Structures are given as C-alpha cells and as structure tokens.
GROMACS .gro file of C-alpha atoms in nm:
model
  153
    1UNK     CA    1   5.170   5.610   8.475
    2UNK     CA    2   5.187   5.962   8.425
    3UNK     CA    3   5.134   6.044   8.803
    4UNK     CA    4   5.446   6.025   8.894
    5UNK     CA    5   5.701   6.232   8.935
    6UNK     CA    6   6.060   6.182   8.923
    7UNK     CA    7   6.380   6.379   9.062
    8UNK     CA    8   6.686   6.400   8.879
    9UNK     CA    9   7.111   6.352   8.931
   10UNK     CA   10   7.376   6.426   8.734
   11UNK     CA   11   7.677   6.218   8.761
   12UNK     CA   12   8.027   6.173   8.562
   13UNK     CA   13   8.139   5.821   8.440
   14UNK     CA   14   8.338   5.640   8.161
   15UNK     CA   15   8.175   5.422   7.915
   16UNK     CA   16   8.316   5.090   7.840
   17UNK     CA   17   8.605   5.273   7.593
   18UNK     CA   18   8.672   5.472   7.831
   19UNK     CA   19   8.560   5.747   7.696
   20UNK     CA   20   8.395   6.032   8.013
   21UNK     CA   21   8.024   6.026   7.999
   22UNK     CA   22   7.745   6.236   8.219
   23UNK     CA   23   7.487   6.031   8.331
   24UNK     CA   24   7.147   6.085   8.450
   25UNK     CA   25   6.985   5.933   8.712
   26UNK     CA   26   6.597   5.934   8.758
   27UNK     CA   27   6.412   5.827   9.045
   28UNK     CA   28   6.036   5.837   9.112
   29UNK     CA   29   5.962   6.124   9.431
   30UNK     CA   30   5.698   5.923   9.651
   31UNK     CA   31   5.614   6.203   9.933
   32UNK     CA   32   5.688   6.591   9.908
   33UNK     CA   33   5.689   6.840  10.180
   34UNK     CA   34   5.700   7.191  10.116
   35UNK     CA   35   6.106   7.187  10.208
   36UNK     CA   36   6.197   6.794  10.180
   37UNK     CA   37   6.110   6.469   9.952
   38UNK     CA   38   6.157   6.151   9.977
   39UNK     CA   39   6.271   5.924   9.619
   40UNK     CA   40   6.298   5.599   9.514
   41UNK     CA   41   6.493   5.366   9.262
   42UNK     CA   42   6.157   5.328   8.962
   43UNK     CA   43   5.953   5.040   8.963
   44UNK     CA   44   5.782   5.089   8.607
   45UNK     CA   45   5.493   4.825   8.599
   46UNK     CA   46   5.407   4.993   8.960
   47UNK     CA   47   5.168   5.280   8.993
   48UNK     CA   48   5.266   5.555   9.242
   49UNK     CA   49   4.994   5.428   9.483
   50UNK     CA   50   5.158   5.062   9.510
   51UNK     CA   51   5.431   5.236   9.526
   52UNK     CA   52   5.388   5.415   9.837
   53UNK     CA   53   5.193   5.080  10.018
   54UNK     CA   54   5.542   4.892   9.975
   55UNK     CA   55   5.743   5.107  10.056
   56UNK     CA   56   5.511   5.174  10.402
   57UNK     CA   57   5.663   4.815  10.502
   58UNK     CA   58   5.960   4.823  10.682
   59UNK     CA   59   6.149   4.610  10.478
   60UNK     CA   60   6.140   4.876  10.200
   61UNK     CA   61   6.199   5.153  10.389
   62UNK     CA   62   6.622   5.091  10.301
   63UNK     CA   63   6.542   5.190   9.940
   64UNK     CA   64   6.406   5.549  10.046
   65UNK     CA   65   6.634   5.831  10.002
   66UNK     CA   66   6.579   6.183  10.176
   67UNK     CA   67   6.650   6.488   9.975
   68UNK     CA   68   6.605   6.861  10.068
   69UNK     CA   69   6.447   7.105   9.761
   70UNK     CA   70   6.678   7.343   9.631
   71UNK     CA   71   7.017   7.257   9.789
   72UNK     CA   72   7.264   7.254   9.538
   73UNK     CA   73   7.490   7.028   9.684
   74UNK     CA   74   7.206   6.774   9.819
   75UNK     CA   75   7.207   6.408   9.626
   76UNK     CA   76   6.863   6.478   9.404
   77UNK     CA   77   6.734   6.711   9.257
   78UNK     CA   78   6.369   6.825   9.105
   79UNK     CA   79   6.430   6.918   8.782
   80UNK     CA   80   6.684   6.844   8.514
   81UNK     CA   81   6.829   7.187   8.499
   82UNK     CA   82   6.879   7.169   8.898
   83UNK     CA   83   7.043   6.871   8.867
   84UNK     CA   84   7.244   6.982   8.576
   85UNK     CA   85   7.352   7.336   8.752
   86UNK     CA   86   7.426   7.124   9.120
   87UNK     CA   87   7.646   6.911   8.875
   88UNK     CA   88   7.861   7.206   8.734
   89UNK     CA   89   7.904   7.368   9.071
   90UNK     CA   90   7.952   7.060   9.222
   91UNK     CA   91   8.251   6.981   8.953
   92UNK     CA   92   8.413   7.337   8.958
   93UNK     CA   93   8.438   7.281   9.313
   94UNK     CA   94   8.602   6.996   9.306
   95UNK     CA   95   8.828   7.132   9.047
   96UNK     CA   96   8.913   7.435   9.273
   97UNK     CA   97   9.015   7.209   9.544
   98UNK     CA   98   9.201   6.998   9.343
   99UNK     CA   99   9.421   7.248   9.248
  100UNK     CA  100   9.502   7.422   9.557
  101UNK     CA  101   9.588   7.058   9.683
  102UNK     CA  102   9.790   7.009   9.417
  103UNK     CA  103   9.974   7.381   9.438
  104UNK     CA  104   9.994   7.305   9.849
  105UNK     CA  105  10.184   6.952   9.811
  106UNK     CA  106  10.408   7.074   9.542
  107UNK     CA  107  10.544   7.418   9.724
  108UNK     CA  108  10.575   7.225  10.067
  109UNK     CA  109  10.819   6.916   9.848
  110UNK     CA  110  10.977   7.216   9.702
  111UNK     CA  111  11.044   7.377   9.996
  112UNK     CA  112  11.127   7.078  10.194
  113UNK     CA  113  11.409   7.019   9.943
  114UNK     CA  114  11.495   7.390   9.892
  115UNK     CA  115  11.570   7.371  10.312
  116UNK     CA  116  11.760   7.041  10.251
  117UNK     CA  117  11.545   6.848  10.452
  118UNK     CA  118  11.487   6.600  10.160
  119UNK     CA  119  11.691   6.496   9.857
  120UNK     CA  120  11.481   6.523   9.510
  121UNK     CA  121  11.333   6.155   9.370
  122UNK     CA  122  10.998   5.938   9.490
  123UNK     CA  123  11.139   5.797   9.797
  124UNK     CA  124  11.458   6.049   9.925
  125UNK     CA  125  11.746   5.924  10.016
  126UNK     CA  126  11.810   6.230  10.298
  127UNK     CA  127  11.555   6.284  10.494
  128UNK     CA  128  11.615   6.508  10.795
  129UNK     CA  129  11.285   6.701  11.037
  130UNK     CA  130  11.282   7.029  11.065
  131UNK     CA  131  11.289   7.182  11.347
  132UNK     CA  132  10.974   7.319  11.580
  133UNK     CA  133  10.589   7.185  11.469
  134UNK     CA  134  10.536   7.413  11.194
  135UNK     CA  135  10.783   7.495  10.884
  136UNK     CA  136  10.665   7.721  10.707
  137UNK     CA  137  10.788   7.581  10.308
  138UNK     CA  138  10.699   7.839  10.105
  139UNK     CA  139  10.737   8.272  10.186
  140UNK     CA  140  10.453   8.335   9.920
  141UNK     CA  141  10.081   8.238   9.820
  142UNK     CA  142  10.074   8.002   9.499
  143UNK     CA  143   9.859   8.162   9.243
  144UNK     CA  144   9.532   7.967   9.324
  145UNK     CA  145   9.551   8.007   9.692
  146UNK     CA  146   9.617   8.347   9.668
  147UNK     CA  147   9.272   8.342   9.510
  148UNK     CA  148   9.071   8.221   9.847
  149UNK     CA  149   8.990   8.410  10.130
  150UNK     CA  150   9.237   8.347  10.410
  151UNK     CA  151   9.112   8.578  10.635
  152UNK     CA  152   8.952   8.484  11.033
  153UNK     CA  153   8.690   8.302  11.130
   0.00000   0.00000   0.00000
C-alpha cells in the first residue's frame, strides 16, 4: 500500500460549532507525466494497480481529475507545502478582490446619493437615473483601488 503517491489540497470551512477550520483533502495520483497528473479518491483496500485497472473502465472515468503540476491555482497539488502555499495565495487574492468590490460599491452608492439620484436607505424612495450611460461616482480612487495597476492592456 505504500506505493501510492498522494496529492493534497487545503480548503476552508466551519466545524459543527461554527469555528473556522482548514481542511486537508488527500487524493491518490493514478497516472503522472512531466507536466500533468491524474488523481482520484483513495480506495484504501485497493492497491495502485487495482485502482488503475478499476478506472480503465469507462464507468469509473468520471471520478478522475486532471491537474497541472506547479500551478498555484490548480485544484490539487503534489505536496502538502505546495497545497498550503496555494491555499494562502488563493485566499489572499480573494480578500483583495472582495476589498476592491466593497470599496467600489460604497463609492458608487455615496456618489449617487451625493448627486441627488438616490436617497439614503436599503430601498431608496427617490431614484432618478443619471444622464448618459456612464456616471463617474467619485473623482478620486479609493485606497484599495489606488493600490492596483489600472494601465492599458
């Protein structure tokens, strides 16, 4: 059984008490090339040869996933260290994007309210659309948006 090679992925979640937890997912690599590998759920009572024979059948191929080696944002990674590094990268990226989205929404709503197009509240009573198809809600970038590069393509 020790001939099996595993790949890992960390994901976040909550336990039954609501506390945040980091969960380690472990899968068996059944085929590997220089750039990619194929992995599946571990069947602990099967050897690697038996698993490969099982997944050779057409019905079992739906449980196999393909992954690129060394890709930070791919679904599974070869080592626990790479998986944790990718998890941290993914979560920091998500937090940056959420902060930018939150700042943009706040500046847009504040700009529409300051321009007199909407009133305050979750369901504003006064709603007047601005003239034109593009309305610049703020004259300056917010602190989060200023940290991004907004150059041309």
